[in-house]
Short mmCIF file of C-alpha atoms in Angstrom, two decimals:
data_model
loop_
_atom_site.label_atom_id
_atom_site.label_comp_id
_atom_site.label_asym_id
_atom_site.label_seq_id
_atom_site.Cartn_x
_atom_site.Cartn_y
_atom_site.Cartn_z
CA UNK A 1 -0.44 20.84 -11.57
CA UNK A 2 2.40 23.43 -12.37
CA UNK A 3 4.88 25.66 -10.84
CA UNK A 4 4.61 29.49 -11.76
CA UNK A 5 7.16 31.94 -10.67
CA UNK A 6 6.63 35.69 -11.51
CA UNK A 7 9.61 38.13 -12.25
CA UNK A 8 10.14 41.68 -13.21
CA UNK A 9 12.88 42.10 -15.90
CA UNK A 10 15.33 45.02 -15.04
CA UNK A 11 15.36 47.83 -17.39
CA UNK A 12 18.68 48.71 -19.35
CA UNK A 13 19.83 52.37 -19.99
CA UNK A 14 22.52 53.32 -22.72
CA UNK A 15 25.12 55.89 -21.90
CA UNK A 16 25.75 58.85 -24.27
CA UNK A 17 29.25 59.25 -25.58
CA UNK A 18 30.58 62.64 -26.56
CA UNK A 19 30.28 63.20 -30.30
CA UNK A 20 27.77 60.52 -30.96
CA UNK A 21 24.25 61.22 -32.31
CA UNK A 22 22.90 60.92 -28.63
CA UNK A 23 25.26 63.60 -27.54
CA UNK A 24 23.21 66.26 -29.12
CA UNK A 25 26.03 67.56 -31.52
CA UNK A 26 24.92 69.03 -34.88
CA UNK A 27 27.62 67.26 -36.83
CA UNK A 28 26.72 64.00 -35.03
CA UNK A 29 23.14 64.40 -35.91
CA UNK A 30 23.78 65.38 -39.61
CA UNK A 31 26.06 62.15 -39.85
CA UNK A 32 23.33 60.15 -38.52
CA UNK A 33 20.63 61.43 -40.66
CA UNK A 34 22.59 61.45 -43.89
CA UNK A 35 24.69 58.32 -43.57
CA UNK A 36 22.88 55.01 -44.65
CA UNK A 37 25.85 52.94 -43.51
CA UNK A 38 25.61 54.18 -40.07
CA UNK A 39 21.98 53.52 -39.96
CA UNK A 40 22.46 49.95 -41.01
CA UNK A 41 25.20 49.28 -38.56
CA UNK A 42 22.94 50.84 -35.80
CA UNK A 43 20.15 48.54 -36.77
CA UNK A 44 22.22 45.49 -36.87
CA UNK A 45 23.62 46.27 -33.48
CA UNK A 46 20.24 46.82 -32.08
CA UNK A 47 19.01 43.52 -33.24
CA UNK A 48 22.04 41.71 -31.84
CA UNK A 49 21.53 43.29 -28.49
CA UNK A 50 17.98 42.30 -28.62
CA UNK A 51 18.86 38.68 -29.29
CA UNK A 52 21.35 38.74 -26.52
CA UNK A 53 18.76 40.14 -24.06
CA UNK A 54 16.24 37.58 -25.08
CA UNK A 55 18.84 34.66 -24.48
CA UNK A 56 19.74 35.96 -21.09
CA UNK A 57 16.00 36.21 -20.18
CA UNK A 58 15.49 32.66 -21.24
CA UNK A 59 18.49 31.42 -19.08
CA UNK A 60 17.13 33.44 -16.15
CA UNK A 61 13.63 31.82 -16.55
CA UNK A 62 15.10 28.41 -16.62
CA UNK A 63 17.29 29.03 -13.57
CA UNK A 64 14.04 30.26 -11.77
CA UNK A 65 12.11 27.33 -12.70
CA UNK A 66 14.81 24.81 -11.61
CA UNK A 67 15.26 26.87 -8.32
CA UNK A 68 11.45 26.85 -7.63
CA UNK A 69 11.19 23.09 -8.35
CA UNK A 70 14.15 22.20 -6.18
CA UNK A 71 13.02 24.39 -3.20
CA UNK A 72 9.57 22.67 -3.41
CA UNK A 73 11.08 19.00 -3.60
CA UNK A 74 13.48 19.90 -0.63
CA UNK A 75 10.91 21.41 1.51
CA UNK A 76 7.94 18.87 0.98
CA UNK A 77 9.79 15.52 0.63
CA UNK A 78 11.60 15.00 3.83
CA UNK A 79 11.67 15.70 7.46
CA UNK A 80 13.31 14.67 10.59
CA UNK A 81 10.65 16.05 12.86
CA UNK A 82 9.09 19.31 13.78
CA UNK A 83 6.25 21.20 12.10
CA UNK A 84 8.51 23.11 9.71
CA UNK A 85 6.72 24.61 6.72
CA UNK A 86 6.28 22.53 3.58
CA UNK A 87 6.60 25.43 1.26
CA UNK A 88 8.85 28.55 1.53
CA UNK A 89 9.51 30.88 -1.26
CA UNK A 90 8.26 28.17 -3.76
CA UNK A 91 4.64 28.85 -4.70
CA UNK A 92 2.57 25.76 -5.34
CA UNK A 93 0.00 26.50 -8.07
CA UNK A 94 -2.44 23.77 -9.34
CA UNK A 95 -5.03 24.20 -12.19
CA UNK A 96 -7.61 24.89 -9.75
CA UNK A 97 -7.15 26.79 -6.51
CA UNK A 98 -9.29 24.43 -4.32
CA UNK A 99 -7.19 21.34 -5.61
CA UNK A 100 -4.01 23.25 -4.60
CA UNK A 101 -5.41 23.84 -1.09
CA UNK A 102 -6.64 20.34 -0.62
CA UNK A 103 -3.23 18.97 -1.74
CA UNK A 104 -1.57 21.31 0.64
CA UNK A 105 -3.59 19.92 3.39
CA UNK A 106 -2.56 16.26 2.90
CA UNK A 107 0.97 17.41 2.83
CA UNK A 108 0.48 19.32 6.14
CA UNK A 109 -1.39 16.35 7.60
CA UNK A 110 1.06 13.61 6.70
CA UNK A 111 3.91 15.92 8.06
CA UNK A 112 2.14 16.27 11.54
CA UNK A 113 1.09 12.59 11.66
CA UNK A 114 4.59 11.15 10.80
CA UNK A 115 6.33 13.83 13.02
CA UNK A 116 4.34 12.87 15.83
CA UNK A 117 5.27 9.04 15.29
CA UNK A 118 8.92 9.94 15.22
CA UNK A 119 8.34 11.81 18.65
CA UNK A 120 6.13 9.00 20.11
CA UNK A 121 3.27 11.54 20.35
CA UNK A 122 0.62 9.21 20.11
CA UNK A 123 -1.98 11.65 21.51
CA UNK A 124 -1.48 13.84 18.31
CA UNK A 125 -1.66 10.77 15.97
CA UNK A 126 -4.83 9.65 17.73
CA UNK A 127 -6.32 13.21 17.26
CA UNK A 128 -5.66 13.25 13.61
CA UNK A 129 -7.30 9.85 12.85
CA UNK A 130 -10.63 9.87 11.11
CA UNK A 131 -13.42 8.96 13.69
CA UNK A 132 -14.15 5.66 11.83
CA UNK A 133 -10.53 4.74 12.32
CA UNK A 134 -10.49 5.62 16.03
CA UNK A 135 -13.70 3.39 16.29
CA UNK A 136 -11.57 0.30 15.51
CA UNK A 137 -9.58 0.70 18.83
CA UNK A 138 -10.97 0.35 22.26
CA UNK A 139 -9.45 3.37 23.42
CA UNK A 140 -6.32 5.68 22.87
CA UNK A 141 -4.25 3.67 25.29
CA UNK A 142 -4.49 0.65 23.39
CA UNK A 143 -3.71 2.59 20.14
CA UNK A 144 -0.49 3.91 21.79
CA UNK A 145 0.41 0.67 23.21
CA UNK A 146 0.39 -1.04 19.73
CA UNK A 147 2.55 1.48 18.22
CA UNK A 148 5.06 1.23 21.09
CA UNK A 149 5.13 -2.63 20.56
CA UNK A 150 5.08 -2.27 16.66
CA UNK A 151 8.46 -0.39 16.48
CA UNK A 152 9.86 -1.61 19.79
CA UNK A 153 13.03 -2.81 18.10
CA UNK A 154 13.56 0.01 15.74
CA UNK A 155 15.05 3.50 15.79
CA UNK A 156 12.85 5.87 13.77
CA UNK A 157 15.04 8.29 12.07
CA UNK A 158 12.84 10.46 9.62
CA UNK A 159 10.36 10.08 6.77
CA UNK A 160 9.84 11.47 3.21
CA UNK A 161 6.75 12.47 1.27
CA UNK A 162 6.17 12.44 -2.48
CA UNK A 163 3.63 14.45 -4.52
CA UNK A 164 0.00 14.39 -3.43
CA UNK A 165 -2.82 13.21 -5.85
CA UNK A 166 -6.73 12.94 -5.84
CA UNK A 167 -8.10 9.33 -5.44
CA UNK A 168 -11.23 8.63 -7.25
CA UNK A 169 -12.28 6.38 -4.26
CA UNK A 170 -10.69 4.31 -1.69
CA UNK A 171 -11.86 1.24 0.22
CA UNK A 172 -10.68 0.46 3.64
CA UNK A 173 -9.58 -3.21 3.74
CA UNK A 174 -10.29 -3.53 7.32
CA UNK A 175 -13.84 -2.44 7.13
CA UNK A 176 -14.71 -2.51 3.47
CA UNK A 177 -16.12 1.09 3.80
CA UNK A 178 -15.82 3.07 0.80
CA UNK A 179 -14.62 6.67 0.75
CA UNK A 180 -14.83 9.15 -2.19
CA UNK A 181 -13.27 12.62 -1.01
CA UNK A 182 -9.87 11.32 -0.50
CA UNK A 183 -6.26 12.26 -1.27
CA UNK A 184 -2.93 10.39 -1.07
CA UNK A 185 0.62 11.03 -0.84
CA UNK A 186 3.33 8.49 -0.84
CA UNK A 187 5.22 8.29 2.44
CA UNK A 188 8.50 6.48 3.25
CA UNK A 189 9.99 5.83 6.64
CA UNK A 190 13.58 5.74 7.55
CA UNK A 191 14.07 3.34 10.53
CA UNK A 192 16.99 1.01 11.59
CA UNK A 193 16.93 -2.16 13.78
CA UNK A 194 18.23 -1.96 17.23
CA UNK A 195 21.07 -3.97 18.80
CA UNK A 196 18.68 -6.98 19.51
CA UNK A 197 17.75 -7.41 15.99
CA UNK A 198 21.25 -6.60 14.57
CA UNK A 199 23.00 -9.34 16.71
CA UNK A 200 20.04 -11.96 16.33
CA UNK A 201 20.65 -14.92 13.91
CA UNK A 202 18.40 -15.70 10.84
CA UNK A 203 16.76 -12.29 11.02
CA UNK A 204 14.27 -12.05 8.00
CA UNK A 205 15.29 -9.33 5.42
CA UNK A 206 12.41 -6.99 6.09
CA UNK A 207 13.61 -6.82 9.83
CA UNK A 208 17.19 -6.29 8.91
CA UNK A 209 16.34 -3.67 6.09
CA UNK A 210 12.84 -2.34 6.99
CA UNK A 211 13.28 0.75 4.85
CA UNK A 212 12.99 -1.35 1.83
CA UNK A 213 9.27 -2.44 2.56
CA UNK A 214 8.45 1.06 4.31
CA UNK A 215 8.88 2.85 0.94
CA UNK A 216 6.20 4.73 -0.82
CA UNK A 217 3.25 3.57 1.23
CA UNK A 218 -0.01 5.43 0.56
CA UNK A 219 -0.86 7.98 3.31
CA UNK A 220 -4.58 8.68 2.68
CA UNK A 221 -6.87 11.41 4.07
CA UNK A 222 -10.48 12.14 3.93
CA UNK A 223 -12.01 15.54 3.69
CA UNK A 224 -15.46 16.27 5.51
CA UNK A 225 -17.96 17.92 3.10
CA UNK A 226 -17.48 21.69 3.09
CA UNK A 227 -20.35 23.92 4.02
CA UNK A 228 -20.68 27.38 2.44
CA UNK A 229 -17.35 29.07 2.40
CA UNK A 230 -15.83 26.83 4.99
CA UNK A 231 -12.83 24.74 4.25
CA UNK A 232 -13.34 20.86 4.49
CA UNK A 233 -11.86 19.24 7.62
CA UNK A 234 -9.17 16.55 6.88
CA UNK A 235 -8.65 13.34 8.78
CA UNK A 236 -6.31 10.50 8.53
CA UNK A 237 -7.57 7.15 6.90
CA UNK A 238 -4.43 5.43 6.34
CA UNK A 239 -1.24 6.35 7.96
CA UNK A 240 1.06 4.82 5.19
CA UNK A 241 4.08 3.52 6.99
CA UNK A 242 2.36 4.38 10.39
CA UNK A 243 -0.63 2.20 9.56
CA UNK A 244 -1.66 -1.16 10.93
CA UNK A 245 -1.74 -2.35 7.22
CA UNK A 246 1.80 -1.32 6.70
CA UNK A 247 4.09 -4.30 6.07
CA UNK A 248 4.61 -6.53 9.18
CA UNK A 249 8.04 -6.53 10.85
CA UNK A 250 8.04 -9.85 12.73
CA UNK A 251 9.40 -9.47 16.30
CA UNK A 252 12.54 -11.59 16.85
CA UNK A 253 11.10 -13.64 19.59
CA UNK A 254 7.26 -13.32 19.53
CA UNK A 255 5.26 -13.81 22.61
CA UNK A 256 3.51 -17.07 22.58
CA UNK A 257 -0.20 -16.32 21.79
CA UNK A 258 -3.14 -18.06 20.25
CA UNK A 259 -6.22 -16.65 18.78
CA UNK A 260 -9.33 -18.29 17.47
CA UNK A 261 -9.69 -17.07 13.90
CA UNK A 262 -11.08 -19.51 11.22
CA UNK A 263 -9.59 -19.16 7.83
CA UNK A 264 -11.97 -20.65 5.23
CA UNK A 265 -10.59 -22.01 1.95
CA UNK A 266 -12.48 -21.85 -1.35
CA UNK A 267 -11.34 -22.57 -4.84
CA UNK A 268 -14.15 -22.09 -7.54
CA UNK A 269 -17.31 -20.11 -7.05
CA UNK A 270 -19.16 -20.97 -10.18
CA UNK A 271 -22.84 -21.85 -11.50
CA UNK A 272 -21.18 -23.99 -14.23
CA UNK A 273 -21.90 -27.89 -13.89
CA UNK A 274 -19.07 -29.94 -12.60
CA UNK A 275 -18.06 -33.21 -14.41
CA UNK A 276 -16.02 -35.19 -11.74
CA UNK A 277 -15.90 -35.67 -8.12
CA UNK A 278 -12.92 -33.41 -7.64
CA UNK A 279 -14.42 -30.47 -9.45
CA UNK A 280 -17.60 -31.07 -7.50
CA UNK A 281 -15.76 -30.86 -4.18
CA UNK A 282 -13.81 -27.72 -5.21
CA UNK A 283 -16.82 -25.81 -6.61
CA UNK A 284 -19.31 -23.83 -4.41
CA UNK A 285 -22.27 -22.32 -6.29
CA UNK A 286 -22.94 -18.69 -6.00
CA UNK A 287 -26.25 -19.52 -4.44
CA UNK A 288 -24.62 -21.64 -1.83
CA UNK A 289 -21.68 -19.06 -1.29
CA UNK A 290 -24.46 -16.32 -0.82
CA UNK A 291 -26.04 -18.46 1.80
CA UNK A 292 -22.88 -19.01 3.67
CA UNK A 293 -22.06 -15.17 3.72
CA UNK A 294 -25.70 -14.60 4.89
CA UNK A 295 -25.05 -16.80 7.81
CA UNK A 296 -21.73 -15.26 8.71
CA UNK A 297 -23.25 -11.75 8.43
CA UNK A 298 -26.28 -12.59 10.51
CA UNK A 299 -24.10 -14.11 13.44
CA UNK A 300 -21.67 -11.31 13.70
CA UNK A 301 -18.81 -12.47 12.05
CA UNK A 302 -16.17 -9.88 10.80
CA UNK A 303 -13.65 -10.55 7.94
CA UNK A 304 -10.13 -9.36 8.90
CA UNK A 305 -6.83 -9.03 6.85
CA UNK A 306 -3.77 -10.92 7.63
CA UNK A 307 -2.19 -7.92 8.69
CA UNK A 308 -4.91 -7.58 11.45
CA UNK A 309 -4.32 -11.17 12.45
CA UNK A 310 -0.59 -10.75 12.70
CA UNK A 311 -0.98 -7.42 14.64
CA UNK A 312 -2.98 -9.25 17.05
CA UNK A 313 -0.67 -12.33 17.31
CA UNK A 314 2.64 -10.12 17.45
CA UNK A 315 1.69 -6.91 19.12
CA UNK A 316 -1.67 -7.66 20.96
CA UNK A 317 -3.72 -5.40 18.65
CA UNK A 318 -7.58 -5.72 19.20
CA UNK A 319 -9.73 -7.65 16.54
CA UNK A 320 -13.47 -7.20 15.87
CA UNK A 321 -15.98 -9.69 17.35
CA UNK A 322 -15.89 -13.03 15.67
CA UNK A 323 -13.06 -12.40 13.16
CA UNK A 324 -12.69 -14.59 10.15
CA UNK A 325 -10.65 -14.75 7.02
CA UNK A 326 -11.91 -15.97 3.73
CA UNK A 327 -9.30 -17.22 1.20
CA UNK A 328 -9.61 -18.10 -2.42
CA UNK A 329 -6.83 -20.48 -3.88
CA UNK A 330 -5.48 -20.49 -7.51
CA UNK A 331 -6.85 -17.22 -8.92
CA UNK A 332 -9.81 -18.55 -10.90
CA UNK A 333 -11.69 -15.96 -13.15
CA UNK A 334 -14.99 -17.52 -11.82
CA UNK A 335 -14.16 -16.26 -8.32
CA UNK A 336 -13.53 -12.76 -9.70
CA UNK A 337 -16.99 -12.76 -11.50
CA UNK A 338 -19.15 -14.35 -8.87
CA UNK A 339 -17.49 -14.35 -5.52
CA UNK A 340 -16.22 -10.80 -5.35
CA UNK A 341 -19.51 -9.03 -6.02
CA UNK A 342 -21.11 -11.17 -3.12
CA UNK A 343 -18.28 -10.25 -0.89
CA UNK A 344 -18.72 -6.55 -1.55
CA UNK A 345 -22.43 -6.82 -1.06
CA UNK A 346 -21.82 -8.40 2.38
CA UNK A 347 -19.08 -5.95 3.36
CA UNK A 348 -16.53 -8.73 3.42
CA UNK A 349 -13.01 -8.85 2.35
CA UNK A 350 -10.99 -11.86 1.08
CA UNK A 351 -7.48 -13.16 0.35
CA UNK A 352 -6.80 -14.35 -3.33
CA UNK A 353 -3.75 -16.62 -3.61
CA UNK A 354 -2.39 -16.13 -7.10
CA UNK A 355 -0.48 -18.83 -9.17
CA UNK A 356 1.53 -16.23 -11.19
CA UNK A 357 2.33 -18.44 -14.15
CA UNK A 358 -1.40 -18.93 -14.84
CA UNK A 359 -2.40 -15.45 -14.73
CA UNK A 360 -4.21 -14.62 -18.13
CA UNK A 361 -4.47 -18.28 -18.99
CA UNK A 362 -8.02 -19.55 -19.88
CA UNK A 363 -10.11 -19.85 -16.76
CA UNK A 364 -7.78 -17.64 -14.74
CA UNK A 365 -7.85 -13.94 -13.84
CA UNK A 366 -5.93 -11.37 -15.83
CA UNK A 367 -3.56 -8.88 -14.35
CA UNK A 368 -6.13 -6.07 -14.61
CA UNK A 369 -8.46 -8.11 -12.67
CA UNK A 370 -5.88 -9.03 -9.96
CA UNK A 371 -5.12 -5.30 -9.70
CA UNK A 372 -8.79 -4.58 -9.34
CA UNK A 373 -9.01 -6.91 -6.42
CA UNK A 374 -6.72 -4.60 -4.56
CA UNK A 375 -8.67 -1.42 -5.62
CA UNK A 376 -11.81 -3.09 -4.16
CA UNK A 377 -10.26 -3.63 -0.86
CA UNK A 378 -9.17 -7.29 -1.19
CA UNK A 379 -5.83 -8.79 -0.49
CA UNK A 380 -3.41 -10.89 -2.66
CA UNK A 381 -0.76 -13.39 -1.81
CA UNK A 382 1.56 -15.91 -3.46
CA UNK A 383 0.68 -19.46 -4.58
CA UNK A 384 3.96 -20.18 -6.49
CA UNK A 385 4.55 -19.86 -10.22
CA UNK A 386 3.36 -23.27 -11.46
CA UNK A 387 1.34 -24.60 -8.37
CA UNK A 388 4.15 -26.93 -7.76
CA UNK A 389 3.82 -29.19 -4.75
CA UNK A 390 6.74 -28.24 -2.39
CA UNK A 391 6.97 -31.55 -0.76
CA UNK A 392 9.87 -33.63 -1.89
CA UNK A 393 11.58 -31.02 -4.05
CA UNK A 394 12.62 -29.00 -0.87
CA UNK A 395 15.25 -31.66 -0.29
CA UNK A 396 15.73 -32.94 -3.80
CA UNK A 397 15.78 -29.53 -5.67
CA UNK A 398 15.93 -26.59 -3.25
CA UNK A 399 16.87 -24.32 -6.25
CA UNK A 400 13.61 -24.93 -7.94
CA UNK A 401 11.88 -24.52 -4.65
CA UNK A 402 13.34 -21.06 -4.18
CA UNK A 403 12.47 -20.25 -7.75
CA UNK A 404 8.86 -20.97 -7.20
CA UNK A 405 8.84 -18.71 -3.88
CA UNK A 406 11.00 -15.88 -5.07
CA UNK A 407 9.69 -15.52 -8.65
CA UNK A 408 5.98 -15.52 -7.75
CA UNK A 409 6.56 -12.98 -5.14
CA UNK A 410 8.66 -10.79 -7.48
CA UNK A 411 6.02 -10.94 -10.26
CA UNK A 412 3.27 -10.02 -7.99
CA UNK A 413 5.15 -7.04 -6.64
CA UNK A 414 6.18 -5.86 -9.92
CA UNK A 415 2.63 -5.96 -11.26
CA UNK A 416 0.85 -4.69 -8.10
CA UNK A 417 3.37 -2.40 -6.66
CA UNK A 418 3.16 -3.48 -3.10
CA UNK A 419 5.04 -5.85 -0.76
CA UNK A 420 3.77 -9.53 -0.83
CA UNK A 421 4.17 -11.11 2.55
CA UNK A 422 1.59 -13.99 2.45
CA UNK A 423 1.88 -17.43 0.98
CA UNK A 424 -0.13 -20.56 0.40
CA UNK A 425 1.26 -24.11 -0.03
CA UNK A 426 -0.03 -25.83 -3.28
CA UNK A 427 -1.77 -28.88 -2.22
CA UNK A 428 -0.83 -28.15 1.33
CA UNK A 429 2.71 -29.77 1.13
CA UNK A 430 4.74 -30.35 2.95
CA UNK A 431 2.16 -29.92 5.70
CA UNK A 432 -0.03 -32.65 4.57
CA UNK A 433 2.35 -35.56 4.10
CA UNK A 434 5.86 -34.15 4.49
CA UNK A 435 8.30 -34.81 7.27
CA UNK A 436 9.32 -32.25 9.99
CA UNK A 437 12.69 -31.71 8.29
CA UNK A 438 10.87 -30.72 4.90
CA UNK A 439 8.53 -28.42 6.96
CA UNK A 440 11.46 -26.78 8.64
CA UNK A 441 13.20 -26.20 5.44
CA UNK A 442 10.28 -24.50 3.52
CA UNK A 443 9.53 -22.21 6.61
CA UNK A 444 13.21 -21.25 6.79
CA UNK A 445 13.10 -20.35 2.89
CA UNK A 446 9.93 -18.47 3.24
CA UNK A 447 11.21 -16.28 6.11
CA UNK A 448 14.66 -15.65 4.22
CA UNK A 449 12.54 -14.69 1.12
CA UNK A 450 10.46 -11.98 3.12
CA UNK A 451 7.24 -13.85 3.53
CA UNK A 452 5.62 -13.33 6.91
CA UNK A 453 2.93 -15.91 6.99
CA UNK A 454 1.69 -18.98 5.10
CA UNK A 455 -1.63 -21.13 4.99
CA UNK A 456 -1.89 -24.85 4.99
CA UNK A 457 -4.24 -27.00 2.90
CA UNK A 458 -5.99 -29.55 5.29
CA UNK A 459 -4.48 -32.01 6.28
CA UNK A 460 -4.16 -30.20 9.46
CA UNK A 461 -7.26 -28.17 10.13
CA UNK A 462 -8.61 -25.99 12.76
CA UNK A 463 -9.17 -22.25 13.61
CA UNK A 464 -6.83 -21.75 16.48
CA UNK A 465 -3.81 -19.58 15.00
CA UNK A 466 -0.41 -19.44 16.88
CA UNK A 467 2.10 -16.58 17.01
CA UNK A 468 4.91 -19.33 17.11
CA UNK A 469 3.56 -20.97 14.06
CA UNK A 470 3.33 -18.25 11.44
CA UNK A 471 4.04 -20.36 8.51
CA UNK A 472 1.58 -23.12 9.44
CA UNK A 473 -1.79 -21.20 9.70
CA UNK A 474 -4.67 -23.53 9.84
CA UNK A 475 -7.62 -23.45 7.41
CA UNK A 476 -10.89 -25.06 7.07
CA UNK A 477 -11.78 -26.40 3.62
CA UNK A 478 -15.13 -25.45 2.38
CA UNK A 479 -16.40 -28.34 0.23
CA UNK A 480 -18.80 -27.93 -2.60
CA UNK A 481 -20.68 -30.97 -1.59
CA UNK A 482 -21.56 -29.92 1.89
CA UNK A 483 -24.87 -28.34 2.98
CA UNK A 484 -25.31 -25.25 5.16
CA UNK A 485 -25.63 -27.20 8.23
CA UNK A 486 -22.33 -28.99 7.70
CA UNK A 487 -20.69 -25.61 6.90
CA UNK A 488 -21.92 -24.22 10.13
CA UNK A 489 -20.74 -27.18 12.20
CA UNK A 490 -17.14 -26.58 10.81
CA UNK A 491 -16.99 -23.25 12.37
CA UNK A 492 -16.37 -22.23 16.12
CA UNK A 493 -19.54 -21.86 17.96
CA UNK A 494 -20.74 -18.11 18.47
CA UNK A 495 -22.77 -16.80 21.22
#
């Protein structure tokens, strides 16, 4: 894209002086005609004037370009409400006129949607949603109730928008539906906690400084196919900071709520032969994995994201029938090769817990593969730097514990460009054999580091998730030795 400003240079006229060649006097003309020195001086003076004029015009062009860019950035990057124009005297020109029109549309749509959020105008937000996104809600009233609850402890002050761009495709992580005619613009929300949060003790950092995680979130729109000369009609697919998949801001005192959501735990998905009992138990063959997914699909299970789970636990958001979460520990390369294509074929998502110190090592995913997980609608969480068991070291070496929590989170955020809010305990400790004191210490650390939830490794098992235990989410271990009947028996019964 480029910015172009047209200008018309002003003309310059010279005044005639008495007695000069331009005055028309005979003597002056004769002197001009027969004096070589005068001709050379006049030629030199003319060239100097031309150079000065060219320099002035160059400075004028630079000043105009800076002014145009400044006006565009000012008008399109921020708003505190209202449907003000995104462009004023600055003219946006893309390489192709249709691209310019489309990019203008995403800016206008983002402006309207986020302005409606600031004004609590949930009717307008609802009307701008894509039909497929509205279908995830029972009705408009449930949608409005969710947003009232989501930001109940915050004052929304404004938002800012970056520059739009075309997406080759986008996959909705909540439905795993792929969209091709999409555009995105980074959107940031300015919001501050209310007095309830400001006065509360041990408030997590994302609650105290929410703007730090509500920064440059992708606002994504879809254009309906145009017919003839008609312009495409645009709908919101992801509302950026005003989207259910935006970072979770835990309420200071969540309502006690329990939801039946089985969270399955896998490690390897591979056809390679195993050589010991441990590997046998940790490895599910692709054929067995496909049979398990076939069962889940045929019995009406729907995979959900951890954001969907916490939105339901904290803000009473709706869930699809028979919600389930599939998790994969450690970041093995065989899972990327064999499990991900099967998940995609069934329209299922998955959470992949990454040991950041092992990325790129033999048998583990590379950073490109981890990034591709996100592009394919999957989720990524932290599994420490070195897969260090966090049992006894919480008390004996709290500094090492914090290093494992914080460094893994920071590395994932640096490589992926998203907030990392979910964690998985290596070997399930301290929730398998640890003391209540150790468990309390680790959950306090996780909350202080900006994590929102954490899953256990049975030990404790089950499928009932509780809003008051966000750092002890129960999982069901999928054992490579079990048959399909045993896998089915581990799940809650479905009607």
